[in-house]
Amino acid sequence: MNQTDVKQLLEQMTQDEKIAQLMQLAGFFYEGAAQRGEITGPMEDLGIEEETIINSGSVLGASGAGEVRSIQEAHLKKNRLGIPLLMMADIIHGYKTIFPVPLGISCSWNLDLAEKSAEAAAKEAAVSGVHVTFAPMTDLVRDPRWGRVMESTGEDPFLNSEFAKAFVRGFQGDNLKEDLHRVAACVKHFAAYGASEGGRDYNSVDMSERQLREMYLPAYKAALDEGCEMVMTAFNIVDGIPATGNKRLMRDILRDEWGFDGVMISDWGAVKELIPHGTASNEKEAGKLAIEAGVDIEMMTACYANNLKELMEEGQLEESLVDEAVLRILTLKDKLGLFEKPHRGADVKLEEELVFSKEHRQLSRDLAAKSCVLLKNEGVLPLGKEQKVLLVGPFASSGDVLGPWSWKGPRDEAVTMEEGMKRKIGANNVSVAAGCGIEEAVTEEQWKEIELAVKGADVIVAALGERSEMSGEGGSRADIMLPLAQVEFVRKLKRFNKPVAVVLFNGRPLDLHGVTDQADALLEAWYPGTEAGDAVADLLFGEVNPSGKLTMSFPYAVGQVPVYYNRFNTGRPQKAPHIRERYVSQYLDIPNEPLFPFGFGLSYTSFFYSNLSLSGNVVRSDESIRATVTVTNQGEYAGEETVQLYIKDEVGEVVRPLKELKGFKKVFLKSGESQEITFKINETMLRYTHSDLGYRSDAGSFTVFIGTDSENGKTAAFELELTK
Ligand code: GLC
């Protein structure tokens, strides 16, 4: 097939067939169940006929080579024109081999491993019959009360853009028609879902278009510039209009200004949700708004299926809008080679061979070790293999280490902390006593068990955190502390006067009151995925030196939220964090600074920055300068450092952030080794969205800041002269 064939196919389709092609139903509508009349519930709820299923265009959440092949075969037998189904699913951080949650992956600052994780996930999904994944999620986040921050890559537009591109490359490769072990990517949620008010899921989003363009849109655009095939709409409103029915956002910006002509799919039920949002009074109006906004596929509701025909008959809807939607869907099917190979990569034998392979699990372990962030270490880590360890806490033996959106990942095959530790130093060197639960206080009996066990231990490792259901979609929390039972538990552990190393398993930056002061060492593990226990043990015993850096700030307290590094100075900034004055921008009860800032992460060694120099002090339109700094490993362990480049625009036409990440480089240094790290600074890096929405730079003064995180580094000044 080619584009001409696709257009000819479209011409052969009846109106009913075209409208049904815009429908996406969940897998349980297929597998012959609906045809056998075994499906009653949702089909009746949706008010759709079996004809709609036979002519529908895509399936949500079906997988398994055998199952998907049988769905496709049954479908092709019934579909008059033999148009194959698209199989779409949420492969967010792995298919069966689960990688760290994306917020964890982003803390590795390792774009290559991120891409490889997406490639491995795509391979496992493709041989299991999946054609499209609903990833990457590139919503910029600043509010850890929101459960879906675990799915994001953090608070910075530049870094989110880099990871978006890496994930798209990994999922899609560079030839979807030929490479049957890749899947099409779908960037989401367009747009600004991460700015839901109060961190409450599905809540309103309201910001200027300038802010939207400056902070929230870049990463979606980066994914599309990398060739991402699809876009998914967000549940929230943008500037008063639900994204799914927002022509300004979808037609003017996404399709006309950015030139995106790929498939746009609504989020689950988001078309029909235009009714509770209050911009449509019924499903017919909702369908009209969404198709006019350019939404091609309606996921799991039937506003299109049940109303588009009538809208066209009444002259309320041009058939050309339906045609262009169908054409985009048929084009995607052609790009995936489905007309020639309707089963595409689905292969039962390869599925057995490739899914959950040792190679993929090793990759997951490597990435997990690089995704963890060492937040505190007062002489406790790395542990010696001769040490006796008491492992306690609700995550001591828990398989709940995959995190949300780990769909096909088997928890019972995930490596627990207990397994990882025992494998590392031998079962007789690790005693385990869970102690408290996630929210359940330690009982007298459990405490007696611990008192006994601690006698023979040199160090206590407390594996604490949130149940994975406490984050993810619909998982917003107003209080983001560790559950009090665990905070109390850590405090009691300190009575034993033994070193306590806390390992955290959680889906969001937490309010760590009562933990950071009690723990002698603190390792943020997020949800590390299938190889959790081994990856964390690799770090705790120093086989891998921690190198993760936070991509989302940890607030000092939830009252500080939203807190993020690229904030504005205000007209009354504090003179310095510790200087308390009344009439400045501050709190009476807590500092302005986060507990742990963006870019922060410790190592078992220490890196010293010196000799920041600029090759010149003036950047011109077509003349860049180079910033060079020397990084020295001053400690006894070899380690990897992520050198971060930030730039501050001292004066702008609109207020400019205190600093903005503009680059980063990873360097591996042996003990005592030094290396010069150089960044190029050019005019394009200094552009921003002006009040007239123009994206350009202004001549003037800038400060470059190169360091180990967003608060510690060396600075130098330079000017920008515009010669064009
Ligand atoms: C969910 C999520 C979206 C996901 C979709 C399909 O509601 O918002 O991220 O891809 O439904 O599962």
XYZ file of C-alpha atoms and ligand atoms in Angstrom:
736
model
C 0.000 0.000 0.000
C 0.986 3.602 -0.482
C -0.748 6.932 0.041
C -2.650 6.628 -3.233
C -3.923 3.184 -2.290
C -4.953 4.504 1.123
C -6.939 7.303 -0.472
C -8.597 4.844 -2.832
C -9.500 2.656 0.127
C -11.071 5.650 1.841
C -13.196 6.293 -1.242
C -14.588 2.764 -1.055
C -15.713 3.159 2.555
C -19.317 3.857 3.453
C -20.127 6.596 5.945
C -20.838 3.968 8.618
C -17.494 2.294 7.991
C -15.671 5.626 8.181
C -17.339 6.593 11.453
C -16.677 3.185 13.031
C -12.983 3.488 12.037
C -12.772 6.392 14.528
C -13.792 4.165 17.422
C -11.377 2.539 19.855
C -12.711 -0.120 22.171
C -10.999 -2.140 24.869
C -9.815 -5.650 24.118
C -12.709 -7.276 25.923
C -15.028 -6.224 23.096
C -13.173 -8.529 20.727
C -11.748 -12.000 20.903
C -15.077 -13.052 19.436
C -16.821 -12.387 22.748
C -18.957 -9.578 21.409
C -19.707 -11.551 18.271
C -20.830 -14.432 20.472
C -23.014 -11.993 22.332
C -21.049 -12.621 25.495
C -20.368 -8.940 25.951
C -23.432 -7.218 27.315
C -22.334 -4.449 29.695
C -20.245 -1.792 27.966
C -21.618 -2.436 24.458
C -25.109 -1.753 25.702
C -23.871 1.134 27.867
C -22.211 2.606 24.819
C -25.327 1.958 22.780
C -23.279 0.550 19.934
C -24.151 -2.200 17.518
C -22.029 -5.186 16.658
C -21.602 -3.580 13.212
C -19.598 -0.823 14.899
C -17.264 -3.351 16.447
C -16.793 -5.108 13.117
C -15.876 -1.806 11.483
C -13.990 -0.262 14.422
C -10.469 0.944 13.811
C -8.427 0.104 16.879
C -8.271 -1.860 20.104
C -7.080 -0.737 23.507
C -5.118 -3.038 25.767
C -5.137 -6.349 23.903
C -1.842 -8.230 23.961
C -0.385 -11.685 23.738
C 0.647 -12.837 20.263
C -1.912 -15.653 20.142
C -4.788 -13.559 21.440
C -4.059 -10.576 19.231
C -3.692 -12.751 16.155
C -7.079 -14.343 16.855
C -8.718 -10.924 17.296
C -7.233 -9.695 14.025
C -8.201 -12.851 12.146
C -11.773 -12.715 13.419
C -11.939 -9.053 12.536
C -10.569 -9.409 9.007
C -13.075 -12.161 8.270
C -15.930 -9.793 9.105
C -14.598 -6.437 7.933
C -15.918 -5.854 4.384
C -12.803 -4.084 3.091
C -10.322 -6.087 5.168
C -9.074 -3.059 7.083
C -6.894 -4.376 9.938
C -7.223 -3.248 13.535
C -4.576 -1.119 15.249
C -3.568 -2.629 18.584
C -2.698 0.034 21.160
C -1.633 -0.317 24.796
C 0.074 1.449 27.690
C 3.682 0.339 27.546
C 4.932 3.127 29.789
C 8.104 1.745 31.356
C 8.287 -1.789 30.051
C 5.992 -4.523 28.754
C 6.755 -7.570 30.907
C 10.324 -6.622 31.852
C 9.581 -3.530 33.884
C 12.039 -0.646 34.012
C 12.031 2.067 36.668
C 9.062 4.416 36.514
C 9.836 7.279 34.103
C 10.488 9.746 36.953
C 13.147 7.298 38.108
C 14.562 6.813 34.610
C 14.819 10.592 34.252
C 16.947 10.768 37.414
C 19.566 8.710 35.575
C 19.994 11.627 33.125
C 21.030 8.774 30.809
C 19.340 9.309 27.461
C 21.021 6.294 25.904
C 19.712 3.871 28.527
C 16.298 5.529 28.397
C 16.203 4.930 24.656
C 17.363 1.346 25.127
C 14.639 0.721 27.716
C 12.016 1.947 25.240
C 13.530 -0.206 22.509
C 13.391 -3.280 24.735
C 9.828 -2.480 25.770
C 8.860 -2.019 22.135
C 10.405 -5.350 21.182
C 8.549 -7.246 23.897
C 5.293 -5.467 23.097
C 5.621 -5.858 19.311
C 6.184 -9.631 19.384
C 3.207 -9.775 21.749
C 1.032 -8.099 19.144
C 1.053 -4.437 20.166
C 1.380 -1.837 17.383
C 1.191 1.457 19.284
C 2.152 2.485 22.828
C 0.557 5.341 24.727
C 3.920 6.812 25.643
C 5.989 8.913 26.222
C 4.115 10.951 28.778
C 5.884 14.320 28.721
C 3.664 16.389 31.013
C 5.850 18.883 32.889
C 5.242 18.554 36.637
C 5.718 20.835 39.615
C 3.283 19.384 42.099
C 4.135 16.091 43.848
C 0.596 15.857 45.189
C -0.318 14.708 41.659
C -0.110 10.930 41.440
C 1.095 10.896 37.850
C 4.412 12.664 38.475
C 5.845 9.111 38.536
C 4.998 8.847 34.852
C 6.748 12.103 33.953
C 10.396 13.041 33.557
C 10.171 16.027 35.886
C 10.045 19.800 36.166
C 12.336 20.961 33.417
C 11.257 21.589 29.797
C 14.743 21.035 28.340
C 15.271 17.687 30.090
C 11.708 16.571 29.384
C 12.339 17.319 25.713
C 15.551 15.281 25.672
C 13.855 12.293 27.274
C 10.809 12.612 25.024
C 13.076 12.332 21.992
C 14.993 9.405 23.478
C 11.794 7.470 24.230
C 10.369 8.130 20.770
C 13.608 6.927 19.162
C 13.555 3.796 21.292
C 9.910 2.969 20.667
C 9.796 3.765 16.947
C 13.274 3.195 15.555
C 13.577 4.668 12.073
C 11.408 2.417 9.910
C 8.168 1.228 11.409
C 7.137 -0.593 8.239
C 10.249 -2.764 8.135
C 11.260 -3.029 11.783
C 8.535 -5.223 13.245
C 10.104 -5.036 16.705
C 9.234 -1.395 17.182
C 5.932 0.276 17.935
C 4.493 3.674 17.110
C 4.681 6.162 19.976
C 1.905 8.437 21.208
C 3.009 11.516 23.137
C 0.666 12.574 25.932
C -1.243 14.242 27.475
C -1.712 17.245 25.252
C -1.545 19.584 26.985
C -0.313 20.621 30.419
C -2.098 17.846 32.336
C 0.714 18.052 34.902
C -0.438 21.508 35.963
C -3.741 20.233 37.410
C -4.696 22.635 40.177
C -3.821 21.464 43.684
C -2.211 18.353 42.243
C -5.688 16.887 42.161
C -6.016 14.570 39.155
C -8.232 15.683 36.255
C -8.519 19.140 37.849
C -8.516 22.463 36.053
C -5.437 23.900 34.417
C -5.230 27.626 33.874
C -2.226 29.557 32.670
C -1.260 32.130 30.082
C -0.546 30.896 26.598
C 2.900 32.382 27.055
C 3.601 30.154 30.073
C 2.063 27.200 28.251
C 4.412 27.735 25.327
C 7.469 28.490 27.454
C 7.278 25.637 29.931
C 4.647 23.053 29.026
C 4.576 22.631 25.239
C 8.293 22.173 24.360
C 8.500 18.486 25.278
C 5.419 17.503 23.253
C 6.884 19.412 20.315
C 10.246 17.669 20.802
C 8.540 14.265 20.641
C 6.739 15.246 17.431
C 9.914 16.712 15.913
C 11.504 13.308 16.623
C 8.761 11.724 14.530
C 6.283 10.604 17.165
C 3.301 9.237 15.266
C 0.431 10.041 17.616
C -0.804 12.529 20.200
C -3.226 11.854 23.029
C -5.454 14.607 24.376
C -5.449 15.574 28.050
C -8.439 15.345 30.378
C -8.028 18.905 31.631
C -9.176 22.260 30.374
C -6.662 24.620 28.803
C -7.596 28.288 29.007
C -11.180 27.430 29.885
C -11.775 24.865 27.147
C -11.312 21.096 27.632
C -8.236 20.027 25.690
C -10.228 17.349 23.850
C -12.511 19.964 22.353
C -10.011 22.805 22.161
C -9.576 24.027 18.597
C -7.018 26.703 19.568
C -4.795 24.062 21.114
C -5.399 21.209 18.677
C -6.060 22.814 15.316
C -4.283 26.167 15.546
C -1.185 25.130 17.489
C -0.765 21.371 17.052
C -1.956 20.925 13.507
C -1.560 24.296 11.812
C 1.397 25.920 13.578
C 3.375 22.764 14.275
C 2.204 20.949 11.128
C 1.301 17.733 12.952
C -0.777 15.593 10.596
C -0.656 12.353 12.538
C -3.363 10.613 14.494
C -4.810 12.263 17.556
C -6.624 10.075 20.063
C -8.743 11.171 22.998
C -7.892 9.934 26.428
C -10.234 7.329 27.900
C -13.748 8.781 27.752
C -12.450 12.326 27.323
C -14.781 13.113 24.398
C -17.885 12.322 26.418
C -16.367 14.184 29.388
C -16.952 17.420 27.516
C -20.465 17.061 28.998
C -19.465 17.115 32.703
C -16.862 19.750 31.833
C -19.830 21.821 30.729
C -18.953 22.701 27.138
C -21.329 20.143 25.601
C -24.877 19.401 26.681
C -25.022 15.955 25.110
C -22.966 13.331 23.292
C -23.860 14.780 19.918
C -22.423 18.177 20.811
C -19.422 16.524 22.437
C -18.731 14.547 19.285
C -19.013 17.666 17.148
C -16.610 19.662 19.320
C -14.022 16.897 19.379
C -14.014 16.090 15.656
C -13.859 19.818 14.866
C -10.907 20.118 17.251
C -9.175 17.440 15.221
C -9.525 14.405 17.473
C -9.401 11.380 15.181
C -10.004 8.443 17.518
C -12.530 8.416 20.349
C -11.359 6.105 23.114
C -14.016 4.046 24.831
C -17.058 6.254 24.364
C -19.431 6.396 21.385
C -20.177 10.066 20.771
C -18.762 9.698 17.264
C -20.285 6.281 16.584
C -23.744 7.374 17.617
C -23.879 10.940 16.312
C -21.517 11.849 13.473
C -23.824 10.446 10.788
C -26.735 12.549 12.000
C -24.518 15.633 12.275
C -23.500 15.187 8.650
C -27.102 14.558 7.540
C -28.146 17.763 9.331
C -25.362 19.673 7.619
C -23.763 20.407 10.995
C -20.587 18.549 10.132
C -18.576 18.433 6.907
C -17.840 14.858 5.850
C -14.390 16.105 4.911
C -13.525 16.336 8.628
C -14.438 12.671 9.042
C -12.538 11.775 5.880
C -9.354 13.477 7.058
C -9.569 11.659 10.408
C -10.068 8.291 8.712
C -7.254 9.040 6.269
C -4.839 9.722 9.140
C -5.773 6.411 10.773
C -5.432 4.443 7.511
C -2.110 6.187 6.882
C -0.809 5.109 10.292
C -1.896 1.530 9.544
C -0.010 1.755 6.280
C 3.102 3.163 8.002
C 3.000 0.145 10.299
C 2.666 -2.178 7.300
C -0.593 -3.608 8.603
C -2.225 -3.910 5.196
C 0.554 -6.215 4.080
C 1.176 -7.815 7.485
C -1.941 -7.445 9.656
C -0.294 -9.483 12.418
C 2.853 -7.347 12.088
C 5.314 -8.520 14.773
C 2.948 -10.833 16.710
C 4.888 -14.090 16.986
C 4.183 -16.726 19.633
C 7.651 -18.290 19.360
C 9.532 -14.993 19.484
C 7.288 -13.901 22.339
C 8.587 -16.824 24.397
C 12.136 -16.042 23.402
C 12.281 -12.266 23.776
C 9.781 -11.311 26.439
C 11.333 -11.053 29.914
C 14.707 -12.037 28.485
C 17.848 -12.061 30.603
C 19.251 -9.288 28.436
C 16.237 -7.055 29.079
C 16.312 -7.793 32.796
C 20.006 -6.899 32.952
C 19.242 -3.646 31.171
C 16.498 -2.966 33.707
C 18.913 -3.648 36.559
C 21.547 -1.316 35.109
C 19.048 1.451 34.516
C 17.485 1.003 37.956
C 20.872 1.389 39.649
C 21.426 4.627 37.726
C 17.926 5.904 38.498
C 18.275 5.804 42.276
C 19.334 9.031 43.978
C 21.525 9.133 47.084
C 20.047 11.934 49.192
C 22.036 11.526 52.374
C 24.997 9.456 53.529
C 26.771 10.010 56.811
C 29.445 7.376 56.716
C 27.067 4.418 56.387
C 27.165 3.510 52.700
C 28.524 1.596 50.924
C 28.005 -1.362 53.239
C 30.743 -3.983 53.620
C 29.920 -7.489 52.463
C 31.116 -8.779 55.827
C 28.529 -6.695 57.666
C 25.450 -8.268 59.229
C 22.333 -6.507 58.028
C 18.901 -6.278 59.590
C 16.431 -5.538 56.808
C 13.140 -4.070 58.010
C 10.131 -2.142 56.745
C 7.105 -2.795 54.518
C 9.285 -3.076 51.411
C 11.749 -5.541 52.931
C 10.175 -8.481 51.100
C 7.631 -6.714 48.907
C 7.163 -7.251 45.171
C 5.390 -3.909 44.919
C 8.477 -2.421 43.287
C 7.209 -2.151 39.705
C 5.168 0.989 40.250
C 1.985 2.113 38.470
C 1.527 1.380 34.753
C 3.474 -1.852 34.913
C 0.614 -3.698 33.251
C 2.106 -7.079 32.214
C 4.930 -6.947 34.734
C 4.614 -9.833 37.204
C 5.076 -8.600 40.767
C 5.744 -12.141 41.919
C 8.780 -12.272 39.628
C 10.209 -8.942 40.731
C 13.403 -9.143 42.779
C 12.606 -8.037 46.317
C 14.995 -6.233 48.639
C 15.314 -9.414 50.706
C 16.244 -11.482 47.648
C 18.705 -8.867 46.403
C 20.424 -8.459 49.745
C 20.656 -12.187 50.427
C 21.994 -12.822 46.939
C 24.606 -10.172 47.558
C 25.973 -11.176 50.978
C 24.414 -14.535 51.759
C 21.205 -15.380 53.572
C 22.914 -15.834 56.914
C 24.175 -12.237 56.822
C 20.715 -10.764 56.363
C 17.969 -11.026 58.916
C 14.540 -9.761 57.944
C 11.764 -8.419 60.153
C 9.158 -6.334 58.375
C 8.162 -4.335 61.452
C 5.575 -1.739 60.462
C 3.327 -1.941 57.437
C 2.739 0.817 54.899
C 0.242 2.464 57.225
C 0.145 -0.083 60.065
C 2.209 0.670 63.163
C 4.705 -1.906 64.340
C 3.094 -4.262 66.861
C 4.589 -5.220 70.210
C 5.224 -8.695 68.875
C 6.937 -7.411 65.729
C 9.008 -5.031 67.840
C 10.211 -7.883 70.065
C 11.292 -9.710 66.892
C 13.285 -6.671 65.832
C 14.859 -6.177 69.273
C 16.099 -9.733 69.066
C 17.350 -9.520 65.515
C 19.091 -6.157 65.900
C 21.476 -7.571 68.485
C 23.361 -9.448 65.807
C 23.233 -6.667 63.215
C 25.897 -4.106 62.331
C 23.503 -1.958 60.337
C 19.775 -1.568 59.795
C 18.370 -1.131 56.284
C 14.800 0.207 56.400
C 12.878 -0.286 53.158
C 10.023 2.199 53.311
C 7.639 3.958 50.973
C 4.219 4.265 49.375
C 2.104 1.421 48.028
C 2.159 1.850 44.257
C -1.589 2.533 44.354
C -0.784 5.702 46.345
C 0.475 7.326 43.139
C -0.282 6.857 39.458
C -3.545 7.837 37.785
C -6.165 8.922 40.292
C -3.487 8.706 42.997
C -3.282 12.287 44.226
C -2.354 12.830 47.882
C -2.852 16.091 49.781
C -0.410 15.038 52.502
C 2.744 13.721 50.864
C 4.557 12.600 53.973
C 5.588 9.003 54.394
C 2.721 7.365 56.295
C 3.122 8.235 59.973
C 3.477 4.594 61.001
C 6.726 4.504 59.023
C 7.985 7.857 60.323
C 7.375 6.636 63.864
C 9.056 3.338 63.019
C 12.261 5.027 61.837
C 12.352 7.160 64.968
C 12.078 4.045 67.151
C 14.781 2.246 65.163
C 17.236 4.977 66.138
C 16.963 3.842 69.774
C 19.187 0.894 68.912
C 22.104 3.223 68.208
C 22.931 1.339 65.032
C 23.398 3.025 61.654
C 20.074 3.222 59.789
C 20.045 3.343 55.983
C 16.598 4.160 54.581
C 15.669 3.057 51.049
C 12.523 4.706 49.659
C 10.076 3.141 47.199
C 7.646 5.832 46.101
C 6.079 7.472 43.080
C 6.572 11.133 43.957
C 8.874 13.491 45.848
C 7.771 13.114 49.468
C 7.684 15.430 52.426
C 10.431 13.639 54.350
C 9.871 15.292 57.679
C 10.927 12.895 60.409
C 12.908 10.729 58.022
C 15.874 12.739 56.777
C 16.893 13.755 60.306
C 16.625 10.183 61.608
C 18.230 8.307 58.725
C 22.011 8.115 58.569
C 21.700 7.350 54.868
C 18.810 7.908 52.487
C 18.519 6.346 49.029
C 15.574 7.289 46.791
C 14.800 4.194 44.697
C 11.428 5.251 43.226
C 9.913 2.060 41.798
C 13.000 0.413 40.303
C 11.156 -2.270 38.332
C 11.675 -5.994 37.862
C 15.260 -6.064 39.142
C 14.649 -3.785 42.134
C 16.315 -5.848 44.875
C 19.479 -6.604 42.908
C 19.831 -3.034 41.646
C 19.472 -1.540 45.114
C 21.865 -4.137 46.566
C 24.391 -3.227 43.839
C 24.248 0.332 45.173
C 24.133 -0.402 48.900
C 27.274 -2.565 48.673
C 29.115 -0.203 46.355
C 29.283 -2.397 43.258
C 27.622 0.541 41.588
C 28.336 4.051 42.826
C 25.075 6.082 42.979
C 24.907 8.699 40.229
C 21.221 9.659 40.041
C 20.230 13.334 40.126
C 16.730 14.598 40.995
C 14.619 15.815 38.117
C 11.852 16.980 40.427
C 12.403 19.012 43.596
C 11.637 17.479 46.985
C 9.617 20.072 48.906
C 10.561 21.042 52.431
C 6.860 20.606 53.230
C 3.712 20.180 51.170
C 2.850 23.792 51.972
C 5.769 24.850 49.789
C 4.255 23.202 46.679
C 4.628 24.061 43.849
C 8.374 24.354 44.326
C 10.761 24.167 41.385
C 14.248 25.388 40.563
C 13.468 27.539 37.503
C 11.353 29.952 39.517
C 11.211 33.740 39.189
C 13.022 36.129 41.532
C 9.968 38.249 42.507
C 10.285 41.953 43.364
C 11.138 41.145 46.982
C 13.494 38.209 47.022
C 15.129 37.081 50.227
C 18.667 38.464 50.523
C 19.795 34.977 51.480
C 17.996 31.823 52.632
C 18.933 32.290 56.266
C 18.212 36.046 56.452
C 14.742 36.417 57.944
C 13.031 39.702 57.096
C 9.360 40.485 57.256
C 8.506 42.104 53.994
C 10.110 39.792 51.502
C 8.809 36.775 49.596
C 9.095 34.090 52.258
C 7.256 31.876 54.724
C 7.247 32.550 58.431
C 7.573 28.858 59.218
C 9.667 27.165 56.526
C 12.460 28.128 54.105
C 11.791 28.960 50.457
C 14.294 26.384 49.272
C 13.215 22.776 48.663
C 14.537 20.022 50.907
C 16.445 18.583 47.915
C 16.723 20.670 44.739
C 16.460 19.795 41.074
C 19.707 18.210 39.883
C 20.740 17.076 43.369
C 22.216 13.647 44.028
C 25.180 12.414 46.074
C 27.863 9.879 45.240
C 30.149 7.730 47.370
C 32.881 10.020 46.146
C 32.978 13.813 45.880
C 33.386 15.926 42.773
C 35.143 19.279 42.894
C 34.465 21.996 40.310
C 37.128 24.564 39.415
C 38.442 26.895 36.733
C 35.236 27.853 34.979
C 36.397 29.844 31.938
C 34.724 31.258 28.849
C 36.363 31.324 25.432
C 34.891 34.794 25.028
C 32.499 37.143 26.784
C 30.208 37.877 23.867
C 27.809 35.552 22.099
C 26.630 36.834 18.726
C 23.825 35.693 16.430
C 26.149 33.387 14.550
C 29.058 33.200 16.991
C 29.035 30.895 19.982
C 31.386 30.758 22.941
C 32.605 27.797 24.949
C 32.323 27.408 28.721
C 34.889 25.058 30.256
C 35.088 23.763 33.798
C 37.398 21.271 35.490
C 35.788 18.458 37.459
C 37.927 16.465 39.879
C 37.054 13.251 41.685
C 38.363 14.030 45.156
C 37.119 10.879 46.868
C 38.259 7.272 46.983
C 35.553 5.790 44.732
C 35.344 6.015 40.966
C 32.058 7.530 39.994
C 29.862 9.162 37.411
C 28.948 12.840 37.652
C 26.301 14.696 35.685
C 27.733 18.134 35.019
C 24.875 20.587 34.577
C 24.851 23.782 32.543
C 22.379 26.493 33.532
C 21.961 29.980 32.102
C 20.278 33.042 33.580
C 18.991 35.876 31.407
C 19.604 38.838 33.693
C 16.977 41.098 32.115
C 14.126 40.063 29.824
C 11.035 41.545 28.194
C 9.183 39.250 30.585
C 10.548 37.989 33.895
C 13.101 35.254 33.410
C 13.827 32.257 35.666
C 16.644 32.351 38.220
C 18.310 29.789 35.981
C 17.416 27.394 33.233
C 18.977 24.041 32.408
C 20.543 24.304 28.962
C 22.769 21.244 28.844
C 24.388 18.435 30.762
C 27.272 16.047 30.293
C 28.076 12.834 32.100
C 31.649 12.113 33.064
C 33.129 9.018 34.698
C 36.179 9.783 36.856
C 38.493 7.497 38.773
C 39.597 8.551 42.234
C 41.851 11.607 41.898
C 41.142 12.005 38.192
C 40.265 15.405 36.661
C 38.623 16.222 33.365
C 37.746 19.421 31.548
C 34.115 19.621 30.508
C 33.155 22.061 27.772
C 29.742 23.351 26.728
C 28.954 25.442 23.691
C 26.712 28.468 24.282
C 24.961 29.940 21.260
C 22.223 32.447 20.615
C 19.471 29.875 20.067
C 19.881 28.671 23.659
C 18.989 32.163 24.869
C 15.601 32.440 23.158
C 12.332 32.563 25.060
C 8.641 33.308 24.562
C 7.954 37.034 24.662
C 4.706 38.685 25.654
C 3.712 38.760 21.979
C 4.294 34.961 21.918
C 7.272 35.468 19.641
C 10.161 33.104 20.396
C 13.444 35.007 20.196
C 16.435 36.232 22.232
C 17.245 39.755 23.474
C 20.692 41.345 23.524
C 21.927 41.812 27.080
C 23.706 40.218 30.030
C 23.657 36.553 30.956
C 25.181 34.395 33.657
C 26.360 30.879 33.028
C 26.234 28.458 35.941
C 27.905 25.050 35.787
C 27.639 22.680 38.697
C 26.649 19.468 40.367
C 23.051 20.529 40.904
C 20.813 23.586 40.465
C 22.094 25.184 43.665
C 25.831 24.455 43.677
C 28.240 25.489 40.924
C 30.577 28.018 39.369
C 29.397 31.164 37.581
C 30.652 33.471 34.826
C 29.113 36.376 32.931
C 28.724 36.981 29.201
C 26.818 39.264 26.846
C 24.627 38.579 23.850
C 24.974 40.944 20.909
C 22.439 40.541 18.130
C 24.028 41.216 14.794
C 21.013 40.143 12.709
C -5.892 6.525 30.972
C -4.725 7.486 30.966
C -3.914 7.437 29.703
C -3.910 6.029 29.162
C -5.329 5.712 28.729
C -5.463 4.299 28.166
O -7.021 7.136 31.529
O -5.000 8.849 31.250
O -2.600 7.915 30.027
O -3.018 5.937 28.067
O -6.254 5.888 29.774
O -5.236 3.368 29.173
